[in-house]
Amino acid sequence: MKSLRGLLAAVLLAGFPLLVLAFVGGIVTLEVLALQRNVLAAAKLGIITVPVGWILLKTLLTLERATGDDIPGVAVTPESQPALWALVRELADEAGTRPPDEIHLDADVNAAVTERTSWLGLRVLRRRMIIGVPLIMGLRQDQFRAVLAHELGHYSNKDTRFAALTYRGRKSIARVVNGLGREGYFERFVGWLFKQYAKLYFMVSMSVCRAQELAADAVSARLAGTDAAASALREIEALAVTWRFFMNNYAAIGWDAGYLPDRFGEGYRALLTDPTRAEQMEEMRRNPSEEKTSRWDTHPATRDRVATLEAGARIPVRPGGERSATELLTGAEKMLDEALFTVFSDEALAMRRTDWQSLVAIGRRHVAAEAAAEVLGERTLDMALDLLDAGRHEELSDPGSKPPAGVGPRARREFAASSVRGRLAVVVRAALTDVGAGRWSLSWSGPAPFTLDEPLEDQLAPALDKAAAAESDTAPLRALLTAAGVPAGYRPSPTLVRS
């Protein structure tokens, strides 16, 4: 049944260029007939039909263009990564397929195999395997073996021999449909017509794509063991979340200030090995997210894939796989840095690089300066404290926070006090940081902690409380700022942080 669906998908793919040519032929025929009757009518018709015909022909020609030359990441040779290549070749032999011609390392939590082809995929020119370095850094060797076996299973599985053609067909048909314009009734009609054909093809090919994944999972279990294959699927989900968290909350912490870490791999390793983060990842493994799959997804849900593996024959895991997969990669942390910088924008490449502790300090200081500047506007810190002494708390409170209508002045100050306390703390922290009395520190276990020199650590909170109170007393806070060296007329400057 799977092979029949695959054959039908291949037939539909082969019929798609014929549909395009038939449609273009129909347009040409209409033009010829119109010319024979009325040149003006033919010209008007051509304004509508010729652009559509050209788009169809142009996009059809891209079907024959070999793809896959723009591979992300860093290509590695058997000489530079002998252990990795040896494992891939060993697994390819066990899977009964030819190993890839190239291996590329990228910065994604994923692995994939591609083929550069011609003749709509009927002729394979070159095989490539792409492996994410974050995946290697986070998996055990038995899990990594399962991941590689799964990818090689895409090459070797005989039940889904039309699957590679099916995948390429989806991309080719989508390219043609997306190439059609959306302006004018005729363009929309043509787009609708080809979209219906695409939906039919996708519906037929979907079961082939999902069957390929399950068949590759079976190869993964056969070559690495059932438990290794199942745990790898769960682990990849946890690693994907962790990697996104690392990039968004750590690697990008100095982005707005114009800084990036000088060693990404070192930081990611520190995050993975932090005890608190390790506990959080374990919780994700125990309680995976309830993912929702679309009818158009090419992959079954992870929980369904794991259930299928565990319902099959129990294949034991090979001994020695509990070690880190990082041991199979020479210079894993360095390779992660190299892979990342192959996909960074020109803006990122132009940024300054610094160590992790300095990056956190610069990044948090920049954020604090921007937030403080937003609170103060055109005022100085002294002017803000003068407003509190005058009982004008509302001018420093959150603009979106309004007291109930009809309340008196004291009630309005009391209502604003909490907002003023938080916003004033933002400004004071920025000021103390700028004079070196406060600092943000690196923590892989949680948000960057802010610390103050003694005795400011104990004095700041009560001073802020008194300054923001309905009956404001700013004297203790002013004395604290003066003792810390905050100059009169202080205003935060994000630009100075960048420099």
GROMACS .gro file of C-alpha atoms in nm:
model
  499
    1MET     CA    1   0.000   0.000   0.000
    2LYS     CA    2   0.284   0.243   0.087
    3SER     CA    3   0.455   0.172  -0.244
    4LEU     CA    4   0.130   0.226  -0.432
    5ARG     CA    5   0.082   0.563  -0.265
    6GLY     CA    6   0.439   0.651  -0.348
    7LEU     CA    7   0.387   0.547  -0.709
    8LEU     CA    8   0.070   0.757  -0.728
    9ALA     CA    9   0.256   1.056  -0.584
   10ALA     CA   10   0.530   1.007  -0.846
   11VAL     CA   11   0.267   0.992  -1.123
   12LEU     CA   12   0.102   1.311  -0.997
   13LEU     CA   13   0.442   1.482  -0.985
   14ALA     CA   14   0.523   1.370  -1.339
   15GLY     CA   15   0.182   1.501  -1.450
   16PHE     CA   16   0.238   1.846  -1.303
   17PRO     CA   17   0.475   1.973  -1.576
   18LEU     CA   18   0.230   1.835  -1.832
   19LEU     CA   19  -0.049   2.035  -1.667
   20VAL     CA   20   0.163   2.349  -1.682
   21LEU     CA   21   0.252   2.293  -2.048
   22ALA     CA   22  -0.111   2.215  -2.134
   23PHE     CA   23  -0.224   2.535  -1.967
   24VAL     CA   24   0.041   2.741  -2.145
   25GLY     CA   25  -0.053   2.571  -2.471
   26GLY     CA   26  -0.414   2.667  -2.412
   27ILE     CA   27  -0.313   3.028  -2.358
   28VAL     CA   28  -0.111   3.029  -2.682
   29THR     CA   29  -0.404   2.874  -2.872
   30LEU     CA   30  -0.643   3.138  -2.741
   31GLU     CA   31  -0.402   3.411  -2.850
   32VAL     CA   32  -0.371   3.266  -3.201
   33LEU     CA   33  -0.749   3.240  -3.239
   34ALA     CA   34  -0.794   3.592  -3.107
   35LEU     CA   35  -0.537   3.728  -3.353
   36GLN     CA   36  -0.725   3.569  -3.641
   37ARG     CA   37  -1.044   3.748  -3.540
   38ASN     CA   38  -0.948   4.080  -3.381
   39VAL     CA   39  -0.599   4.218  -3.319
   40LEU     CA   40  -0.721   4.461  -3.051
   41ALA     CA   41  -0.902   4.185  -2.864
   42ALA     CA   42  -0.589   3.968  -2.888
   43ALA     CA   43  -0.379   4.250  -2.741
   44LYS     CA   44  -0.619   4.293  -2.449
   45LEU     CA   45  -0.625   3.920  -2.388
   46GLY     CA   46  -0.247   3.906  -2.403
   47ILE     CA   47  -0.216   4.168  -2.129
   48ILE     CA   48  -0.388   3.918  -1.898
   49THR     CA   49  -0.266   3.582  -2.023
   50VAL     CA   50   0.094   3.638  -2.133
   51PRO     CA   51   0.229   3.731  -1.785
   52VAL     CA   52   0.061   3.423  -1.639
   53GLY     CA   53   0.204   3.202  -1.911
   54TRP     CA   54   0.550   3.346  -1.856
   55ILE     CA   55   0.532   3.289  -1.480
   56LEU     CA   56   0.426   2.927  -1.535
   57LEU     CA   57   0.706   2.858  -1.782
   58LYS     CA   58   0.968   3.033  -1.569
   59THR     CA   59   0.876   2.843  -1.254
   60LEU     CA   60   0.851   2.517  -1.445
   61LEU     CA   61   1.211   2.558  -1.561
   62THR     CA   62   1.323   2.573  -1.196
   63LEU     CA   63   1.203   2.214  -1.151
   64GLU     CA   64   1.502   2.090  -1.346
   65ARG     CA   65   1.751   2.307  -1.166
   66ALA     CA   66   1.975   2.112  -0.929
   67THR     CA   67   1.935   2.237  -0.573
   68GLY     CA   68   2.121   2.196  -0.248
   69ASP     CA   69   2.444   2.376  -0.337
   70ASP     CA   70   2.388   2.636  -0.064
   71ILE     CA   71   2.447   2.411   0.236
   72PRO     CA   72   2.463   2.586   0.576
   73GLY     CA   73   2.744   2.528   0.819
   74VAL     CA   74   3.097   2.398   0.783
   75ALA     CA   75   3.202   2.107   0.563
   76VAL     CA   76   3.423   1.858   0.748
   77THR     CA   77   3.652   1.600   0.593
   78PRO     CA   78   3.745   1.249   0.712
   79GLU     CA   79   4.086   1.390   0.800
   80SER     CA   80   3.950   1.669   1.021
   81GLN     CA   81   3.678   1.460   1.191
   82PRO     CA   82   3.786   1.094   1.162
   83ALA     CA   83   3.567   0.955   1.444
   84LEU     CA   84   3.250   1.116   1.307
   85TRP     CA   85   3.314   0.995   0.953
   86ALA     CA   86   3.398   0.646   1.074
   87LEU     CA   87   3.067   0.621   1.264
   88VAL     CA   88   2.865   0.748   0.968
   89ARG     CA   89   3.030   0.501   0.731
   90GLU     CA   90   2.983   0.215   0.978
   91LEU     CA   91   2.611   0.292   1.014
   92ALA     CA   92   2.565   0.334   0.638
   93ASP     CA   93   2.716  -0.010   0.586
   94GLU     CA   94   2.485  -0.160   0.848
   95ALA     CA   95   2.185   0.018   0.695
   96GLY     CA   96   2.275  -0.118   0.352
   97THR     CA   97   2.319   0.215   0.180
   98ARG     CA   98   2.594   0.430   0.035
   99PRO     CA   99   2.734   0.684   0.285
  100PRO     CA  100   2.707   1.057   0.214
  101ASP     CA  101   2.971   1.222  -0.001
  102GLU     CA  102   2.986   1.523   0.231
  103ILE     CA  103   2.919   1.598   0.596
  104HIS     CA  104   2.835   1.951   0.706
  105LEU     CA  105   2.811   2.076   1.065
  106ASP     CA  106   2.559   2.353   1.131
  107ALA     CA  107   2.416   2.530   1.435
  108ASP     CA  108   2.070   2.373   1.437
  109VAL     CA  109   1.931   2.114   1.677
  110ASN     CA  110   1.865   1.877   1.392
  111ALA     CA  111   2.017   1.633   1.147
  112ALA     CA  112   1.924   1.581   0.784
  113VAL     CA  113   2.033   1.416   0.462
  114THR     CA  114   1.994   1.568   0.118
  115GLU     CA  115   2.065   1.467  -0.238
  116ARG     CA  116   2.161   1.701  -0.518
  117THR     CA  117   1.966   1.570  -0.812
  118SER     CA  118   1.853   1.627  -1.168
  119TRP     CA  119   1.570   1.490  -1.384
  120LEU     CA  120   1.311   1.565  -1.114
  121GLY     CA  121   1.510   1.363  -0.865
  122LEU     CA  122   1.550   1.052  -1.078
  123ARG     CA  123   1.925   1.105  -1.106
  124VAL     CA  124   2.126   1.147  -0.783
  125LEU     CA  125   2.438   1.359  -0.824
  126ARG     CA  126   2.567   1.390  -0.469
  127ARG     CA  127   2.467   1.293  -0.116
  128ARG     CA  128   2.509   1.522   0.183
  129MET     CA  129   2.452   1.489   0.555
  130ILE     CA  130   2.397   1.793   0.779
  131ILE     CA  131   2.445   1.753   1.156
  132GLY     CA  132   2.375   2.018   1.417
  133VAL     CA  133   2.661   2.072   1.661
  134PRO     CA  134   2.418   2.157   1.947
  135LEU     CA  135   2.270   1.811   1.891
  136ILE     CA  136   2.611   1.647   1.927
  137MET     CA  137   2.686   1.847   2.241
  138GLY     CA  138   2.362   1.742   2.409
  139LEU     CA  139   2.325   1.373   2.315
  140ARG     CA  140   2.480   1.054   2.444
  141GLN     CA  141   2.663   0.841   2.190
  142ASP     CA  142   2.384   0.581   2.172
  143GLN     CA  143   2.128   0.856   2.107
  144PHE     CA  144   2.351   1.017   1.846
  145ARG     CA  145   2.395   0.680   1.679
  146ALA     CA  146   2.015   0.653   1.663
  147VAL     CA  147   1.986   0.998   1.503
  148LEU     CA  148   2.243   0.917   1.234
  149ALA     CA  149   2.084   0.578   1.168
  150HIS     CA  150   1.746   0.747   1.121
  151GLU     CA  151   1.887   0.987   0.861
  152LEU     CA  152   2.066   0.708   0.674
  153GLY     CA  153   1.738   0.517   0.685
  154HIS     CA  154   1.595   0.782   0.455
  155TYR     CA  155   1.840   0.657   0.193
  156SER     CA  156   1.800   0.286   0.245
  157ASN     CA  157   1.435   0.206   0.317
  158LYS     CA  158   1.286   0.003   0.032
  159ASP     CA  159   0.920   0.047   0.134
  160THR     CA  160   0.939   0.419   0.062
  161ARG     CA  161   1.154   0.417  -0.248
  162PHE     CA  162   0.949   0.707  -0.393
  163ALA     CA  163   0.988   0.914  -0.077
  164ALA     CA  164   1.289   1.120  -0.193
  165LEU     CA  165   1.104   1.204  -0.512
  166THR     CA  166   0.796   1.287  -0.305
  167TYR     CA  167   0.986   1.535  -0.088
  168ARG     CA  168   1.136   1.709  -0.389
  169GLY     CA  169   0.796   1.712  -0.558
  170ARG     CA  170   0.640   1.899  -0.268
  171LYS     CA  171   0.903   2.172  -0.293
  172SER     CA  172   0.878   2.193  -0.672
  173ILE     CA  173   0.499   2.220  -0.684
  174ALA     CA  174   0.495   2.472  -0.399
  175ARG     CA  175   0.748   2.683  -0.592
  176VAL     CA  176   0.524   2.693  -0.898
  177VAL     CA  177   0.210   2.776  -0.698
  178ASN     CA  178   0.387   3.049  -0.500
  179GLY     CA  179   0.523   3.197  -0.822
  180LEU     CA  180   0.176   3.279  -0.948
  181GLY     CA  181   0.051   3.633  -0.894
  182ARG     CA  182  -0.249   3.726  -0.683
  183GLU     CA  183  -0.366   4.031  -0.877
  184GLY     CA  184  -0.656   4.021  -1.119
  185TYR     CA  185  -0.936   3.768  -1.159
  186PHE     CA  186  -0.749   3.554  -1.413
  187GLU     CA  187  -0.434   3.529  -1.201
  188ARG     CA  188  -0.640   3.434  -0.895
  189PHE     CA  189  -0.830   3.172  -1.094
  190VAL     CA  190  -0.509   3.017  -1.227
  191GLY     CA  191  -0.358   3.025  -0.880
  192TRP     CA  192  -0.669   2.855  -0.737
  193LEU     CA  193  -0.660   2.586  -1.009
  194PHE     CA  194  -0.298   2.493  -0.948
  195LYS     CA  195  -0.347   2.513  -0.571
  196GLN     CA  196  -0.615   2.243  -0.594
  197TYR     CA  197  -0.373   2.019  -0.781
  198ALA     CA  198  -0.110   2.092  -0.517
  199LYS     CA  199  -0.353   1.999  -0.237
  200LEU     CA  200  -0.428   1.670  -0.412
  201TYR     CA  201  -0.059   1.594  -0.446
  202PHE     CA  202   0.014   1.688  -0.086
  203MET     CA  203  -0.270   1.471   0.044
  204VAL     CA  204  -0.142   1.172  -0.151
  205SER     CA  205   0.222   1.234  -0.063
  206MET     CA  206   0.159   1.302   0.306
  207SER     CA  207   0.122   0.939   0.403
  208VAL     CA  208   0.439   0.862   0.207
  209CYS     CA  209   0.632   1.129   0.399
  210ARG     CA  210   0.507   1.010   0.736
  211ALA     CA  211   0.566   0.648   0.644
  212GLN     CA  212   0.923   0.739   0.557
  213GLU     CA  213   0.976   0.885   0.903
  214LEU     CA  214   0.841   0.575   1.075
  215ALA     CA  215   1.046   0.348   0.849
  216ALA     CA  216   1.359   0.552   0.926
  217ASP     CA  217   1.275   0.524   1.296
  218ALA     CA  218   1.270   0.146   1.254
  219VAL     CA  219   1.620   0.161   1.104
  220SER     CA  220   1.725   0.381   1.397
  221ALA     CA  221   1.601   0.123   1.650
  222ARG     CA  222   1.759  -0.165   1.459
  223LEU     CA  223   2.104  -0.006   1.450
  224ALA     CA  224   2.107   0.172   1.788
  225GLY     CA  225   1.849  -0.004   2.004
  226THR     CA  226   1.486   0.074   2.083
  227ASP     CA  227   1.554   0.268   2.403
  228ALA     CA  228   1.825   0.476   2.236
  229ALA     CA  229   1.598   0.564   1.943
  230ALA     CA  230   1.305   0.656   2.167
  231SER     CA  231   1.512   0.857   2.413
  232ALA     CA  232   1.682   1.044   2.128
  233LEU     CA  233   1.343   1.167   2.005
  234ARG     CA  234   1.254   1.293   2.351
  235GLU     CA  235   1.598   1.444   2.406
  236ILE     CA  236   1.592   1.639   2.081
  237GLU     CA  237   1.275   1.818   2.192
  238ALA     CA  238   1.437   1.920   2.522
  239LEU     CA  239   1.755   2.029   2.343
  240ALA     CA  240   1.559   2.238   2.093
  241VAL     CA  241   1.394   2.431   2.376
  242THR     CA  242   1.727   2.470   2.558
  243TRP     CA  243   1.906   2.591   2.245
  244ARG     CA  244   1.641   2.856   2.171
  245PHE     CA  245   1.659   2.969   2.533
  246PHE     CA  246   2.039   2.992   2.515
  247MET     CA  247   2.040   3.195   2.196
  248ASN     CA  248   1.761   3.433   2.304
  249ASN     CA  249   1.855   3.485   2.669
  250TYR     CA  250   2.232   3.445   2.674
  251ALA     CA  251   2.393   3.472   2.329
  252ALA     CA  252   2.180   3.776   2.238
  253ILE     CA  253   2.201   3.953   2.574
  254GLY     CA  254   2.448   4.209   2.438
  255TRP     CA  255   2.299   4.238   2.089
  256ASP     CA  256   2.145   4.586   2.132
  257ALA     CA  257   2.471   4.711   2.277
  258GLY     CA  258   2.662   4.578   1.975
  259TYR     CA  259   2.828   4.276   2.140
  260LEU     CA  260   2.833   3.900   2.094
  261PRO     CA  261   3.011   3.630   2.298
  262ASP     CA  262   3.355   3.535   2.177
  263ARG     CA  263   3.291   3.165   2.249
  264PHE     CA  264   2.934   3.045   2.192
  265GLY     CA  265   3.024   2.679   2.236
  266GLU     CA  266   3.177   2.738   2.576
  267GLY     CA  267   2.859   2.906   2.695
  268TYR     CA  268   2.627   2.639   2.559
  269ARG     CA  269   2.833   2.370   2.730
  270ALA     CA  270   2.813   2.565   3.058
  271LEU     CA  271   2.434   2.591   3.026
  272LEU     CA  272   2.391   2.220   2.956
  273THR     CA  273   2.605   2.120   3.253
  274ASP     CA  274   2.454   2.367   3.500
  275PRO     CA  275   2.274   2.163   3.773
  276THR     CA  276   1.962   2.382   3.774
  277ARG     CA  277   1.926   2.374   3.396
  278ALA     CA  278   1.991   1.999   3.395
  279GLU     CA  279   1.697   1.954   3.633
  280GLN     CA  280   1.477   2.168   3.407
  281MET     CA  281   1.571   1.955   3.106
  282GLU     CA  282   1.491   1.640   3.301
  283GLU     CA  283   1.148   1.783   3.377
  284MET     CA  284   1.094   1.846   3.004
  285ARG     CA  285   1.186   1.484   2.931
  286ARG     CA  286   0.941   1.358   3.192
  287ASN     CA  287   0.663   1.593   3.082
  288PRO     CA  288   0.701   1.666   2.709
  289SER     CA  289   0.483   1.934   2.556
  290GLU     CA  290   0.152   1.830   2.406
  291GLU     CA  291   0.247   1.916   2.051
  292LYS     CA  292  -0.022   1.960   1.789
  293THR     CA  293   0.045   1.842   1.437
  294SER     CA  294  -0.114   1.978   1.123
  295ARG     CA  295  -0.266   1.759   0.857
  296TRP     CA  296   0.012   1.890   0.632
  297ASP     CA  297   0.302   1.802   0.863
  298THR     CA  298   0.551   1.563   0.707
  299HIS     CA  299   0.649   1.419   1.046
  300PRO     CA  300   0.420   1.232   1.286
  301ALA     CA  301   0.402   1.372   1.640
  302THR     CA  302   0.699   1.268   1.855
  303ARG     CA  303   0.472   1.090   2.104
  304ASP     CA  304   0.330   0.879   1.818
  305ARG     CA  305   0.678   0.797   1.690
  306VAL     CA  306   0.792   0.692   2.039
  307ALA     CA  307   0.479   0.482   2.088
  308THR     CA  308   0.538   0.306   1.756
  309LEU     CA  309   0.897   0.227   1.851
  310GLU     CA  310   0.804   0.096   2.194
  311ALA     CA  311   0.525  -0.117   2.051
  312GLY     CA  312   0.768  -0.296   1.818
  313ALA     CA  313   1.028  -0.561   1.883
  314ARG     CA  314   1.256  -0.468   2.172
  315ILE     CA  315   1.610  -0.428   2.036
  316PRO     CA  316   1.882  -0.390   2.302
  317VAL     CA  317   2.107  -0.087   2.312
  318ARG     CA  318   2.471  -0.153   2.234
  319PRO     CA  319   2.713  -0.118   2.528
  320GLY     CA  320   2.935   0.189   2.567
  321GLY     CA  321   2.682   0.442   2.444
  322GLU     CA  322   2.643   0.633   2.769
  323ARG     CA  323   2.941   0.863   2.693
  324SER     CA  324   2.884   1.207   2.546
  325ALA     CA  325   2.860   1.230   2.168
  326THR     CA  326   3.094   1.529   2.194
  327GLU     CA  327   3.381   1.279   2.217
  328LEU     CA  328   3.314   1.190   1.853
  329LEU     CA  329   3.374   1.546   1.738
  330THR     CA  330   3.715   1.709   1.751
  331GLY     CA  331   3.681   2.059   1.899
  332ALA     CA  332   3.302   2.059   1.936
  333GLU     CA  333   3.283   2.403   2.097
  334LYS     CA  334   3.502   2.558   1.829
  335MET     CA  335   3.298   2.388   1.554
  336LEU     CA  336   2.979   2.538   1.699
  337ASP     CA  337   3.128   2.886   1.674
  338GLU     CA  338   3.239   2.828   1.316
  339ALA     CA  339   2.899   2.691   1.216
  340LEU     CA  340   2.714   2.985   1.372
  341PHE     CA  341   2.924   3.244   1.193
  342THR     CA  342   2.845   3.091   0.854
  343VAL     CA  343   2.479   3.191   0.895
  344PHE     CA  344   2.511   3.520   1.083
  345SER     CA  345   2.410   3.843   0.915
  346ASP     CA  346   2.659   4.113   0.821
  347GLU     CA  347   2.534   4.309   1.122
  348ALA     CA  348   2.625   4.024   1.355
  349LEU     CA  349   2.963   3.971   1.193
  350ALA     CA  350   3.047   4.338   1.253
  351MET     CA  351   2.975   4.323   1.626
  352ARG     CA  352   3.239   4.326   1.897
  353ARG     CA  353   3.321   4.000   2.074
  354THR     CA  354   3.381   3.963   2.446
  355ASP     CA  355   3.383   3.705   2.724
  356TRP     CA  356   3.059   3.585   2.885
  357GLN     CA  357   3.090   3.776   3.212
  358SER     CA  358   3.161   4.103   3.030
  359LEU     CA  359   2.884   4.032   2.781
  360VAL     CA  360   2.624   3.996   3.055
  361ALA     CA  361   2.748   4.309   3.234
  362ILE     CA  362   2.741   4.516   2.912
  363GLY     CA  363   2.409   4.378   2.792
  364ARG     CA  364   2.222   4.426   3.119
  365ARG     CA  365   2.375   4.770   3.170
  366HIS     CA  366   2.257   4.873   2.823
  367VAL     CA  367   1.904   4.748   2.891
  368ALA     CA  368   1.900   4.930   3.225
  369ALA     CA  369   2.019   5.254   3.064
  370GLU     CA  370   1.750   5.238   2.796
  371ALA     CA  371   1.478   5.163   3.052
  372ALA     CA  372   1.600   5.444   3.278
  373ALA     CA  373   1.606   5.689   2.989
  374GLU     CA  374   1.246   5.597   2.910
  375VAL     CA  375   1.141   5.661   3.272
  376LEU     CA  376   1.315   5.997   3.301
  377GLY     CA  377   1.246   6.137   2.956
  378GLU     CA  378   1.412   6.478   2.942
  379ARG     CA  379   1.459   6.495   3.320
  380THR     CA  380   1.766   6.428   3.530
  381LEU     CA  381   1.754   6.197   3.833
  382ASP     CA  382   1.759   6.501   4.064
  383MET     CA  383   1.461   6.649   3.882
  384ALA     CA  384   1.270   6.324   3.925
  385LEU     CA  385   1.336   6.328   4.300
  386ASP     CA  386   1.221   6.692   4.310
  387LEU     CA  387   0.887   6.581   4.163
  388LEU     CA  388   0.844   6.330   4.444
  389ASP     CA  389   0.928   6.594   4.706
  390ALA     CA  390   0.655   6.811   4.548
  391GLY     CA  391   0.401   6.526   4.567
  392ARG     CA  392   0.380   6.489   4.187
  393HIS     CA  393   0.411   6.110   4.190
  394GLU     CA  394   0.185   6.055   3.889
  395GLU     CA  395   0.437   6.220   3.658
  396LEU     CA  396   0.682   5.937   3.732
  397SER     CA  397   0.434   5.648   3.745
  398ASP     CA  398   0.352   5.410   3.463
  399PRO     CA  399   0.156   5.609   3.198
  400GLY     CA  400  -0.082   5.318   3.159
  401SER     CA  401  -0.171   5.312   3.528
  402LYS     CA  402  -0.451   5.556   3.617
  403PRO     CA  403  -0.607   5.603   3.961
  404PRO     CA  404  -0.986   5.578   4.007
  405ALA     CA  405  -1.175   5.891   3.913
  406GLY     CA  406  -1.262   6.134   4.191
  407VAL     CA  407  -0.998   6.033   4.447
  408GLY     CA  408  -0.802   6.294   4.639
  409PRO     CA  409  -0.435   6.394   4.602
  410ARG     CA  410  -0.304   6.163   4.877
  411ALA     CA  411  -0.498   5.865   4.740
  412ARG     CA  412  -0.358   5.938   4.398
  413ARG     CA  413  -0.003   5.940   4.539
  414GLU     CA  414  -0.066   5.615   4.724
  415PHE     CA  415  -0.203   5.460   4.407
  416ALA     CA  416   0.109   5.568   4.212
  417ALA     CA  417   0.358   5.469   4.484
  418SER     CA  418   0.408   5.106   4.376
  419SER     CA  419   0.464   5.201   4.011
  420VAL     CA  420   0.696   5.486   4.110
  421ARG     CA  421   0.897   5.253   4.337
  422GLY     CA  422   0.967   5.009   4.053
  423ARG     CA  423   1.046   5.274   3.792
  424LEU     CA  424   1.268   5.470   4.029
  425ALA     CA  425   1.460   5.153   4.114
  426VAL     CA  426   1.534   5.106   3.744
  427VAL     CA  427   1.687   5.454   3.721
  428VAL     CA  428   1.886   5.421   4.042
  429ARG     CA  429   2.027   5.082   3.942
  430ALA     CA  430   2.142   5.230   3.610
  431ALA     CA  431   2.305   5.521   3.793
  432LEU     CA  432   2.485   5.299   4.044
  433THR     CA  433   2.605   5.072   3.764
  434ASP     CA  434   2.742   5.366   3.567
  435VAL     CA  435   2.957   5.475   3.862
  436GLY     CA  436   3.079   5.120   3.929
  437ALA     CA  437   2.889   5.069   4.256
  438GLY     CA  438   2.657   4.806   4.110
  439ARG     CA  439   2.693   4.528   3.857
  440TRP     CA  440   2.518   4.238   3.687
  441SER     CA  441   2.685   3.898   3.706
  442LEU     CA  442   2.670   3.589   3.487
  443SER     CA  443   2.450   3.304   3.612
  444TRP     CA  444   2.378   2.993   3.410
  445SER     CA  445   2.111   2.893   3.664
  446GLY     CA  446   1.881   3.194   3.621
  447PRO     CA  447   1.856   3.565   3.538
  448ALA     CA  448   2.167   3.775   3.589
  449PRO     CA  449   2.178   3.883   3.958
  450PHE     CA  450   2.237   4.250   4.040
  451THR     CA  451   2.467   4.323   4.334
  452LEU     CA  452   2.575   4.643   4.506
  453ASP     CA  453   2.882   4.736   4.705
  454GLU     CA  454   2.842   4.740   5.082
  455PRO     CA  455   2.677   4.916   5.258
  456LEU     CA  456   2.458   5.014   4.960
  457GLU     CA  457   2.312   4.664   4.940
  458ASP     CA  458   2.134   4.711   5.273
  459GLN     CA  459   2.058   5.082   5.234
  460LEU     CA  460   1.902   5.094   4.888
  461ALA     CA  461   1.566   4.919   4.946
  462PRO     CA  462   1.456   5.132   5.246
  463ALA     CA  463   1.576   5.449   5.070
  464LEU     CA  464   1.363   5.368   4.766
  465ASP     CA  465   1.065   5.289   4.986
  466LYS     CA  466   1.085   5.628   5.155
  467ALA     CA  467   1.134   5.817   4.829
  468ALA     CA  468   0.833   5.655   4.658
  469ALA     CA  469   0.598   5.672   4.958
  470ALA     CA  470   0.289   5.892   4.945
  471GLU     CA  471   0.459   6.123   5.198
  472SER     CA  472   0.789   6.119   5.011
  473ASP     CA  473   1.126   6.155   5.182
  474THR     CA  474   1.404   6.156   4.923
  475ALA     CA  475   1.682   6.260   5.159
  476PRO     CA  476   1.811   5.905   5.234
  477LEU     CA  477   1.820   5.821   4.862
  478ARG     CA  478   1.994   6.146   4.771
  479ALA     CA  479   2.257   6.082   5.041
  480LEU     CA  480   2.311   5.727   4.914
  481LEU     CA  481   2.358   5.846   4.556
  482THR     CA  482   2.602   6.115   4.660
  483ALA     CA  483   2.806   5.871   4.868
  484ALA     CA  484   2.819   5.629   4.575
  485GLY     CA  485   2.953   5.901   4.345
  486VAL     CA  486   2.648   5.955   4.124
  487PRO     CA  487   2.695   6.307   3.983
  488ALA     CA  488   2.437   6.581   4.014
  489GLY     CA  489   2.230   6.605   3.701
  490TYR     CA  490   2.273   6.235   3.619
  491ARG     CA  491   2.097   6.108   3.306
  492PRO     CA  492   2.145   5.757   3.162
  493SER     CA  493   2.310   5.722   2.822
  494PRO     CA  494   2.270   5.395   2.627
  495THR     CA  495   2.512   5.533   2.368
  496LEU     CA  496   2.790   5.549   2.626
  497VAL     CA  497   2.727   5.186   2.716
  498ARG     CA  498   2.780   5.084   2.352
  499SER     CA  499   3.115   5.262   2.342
   0.00000   0.00000   0.00000
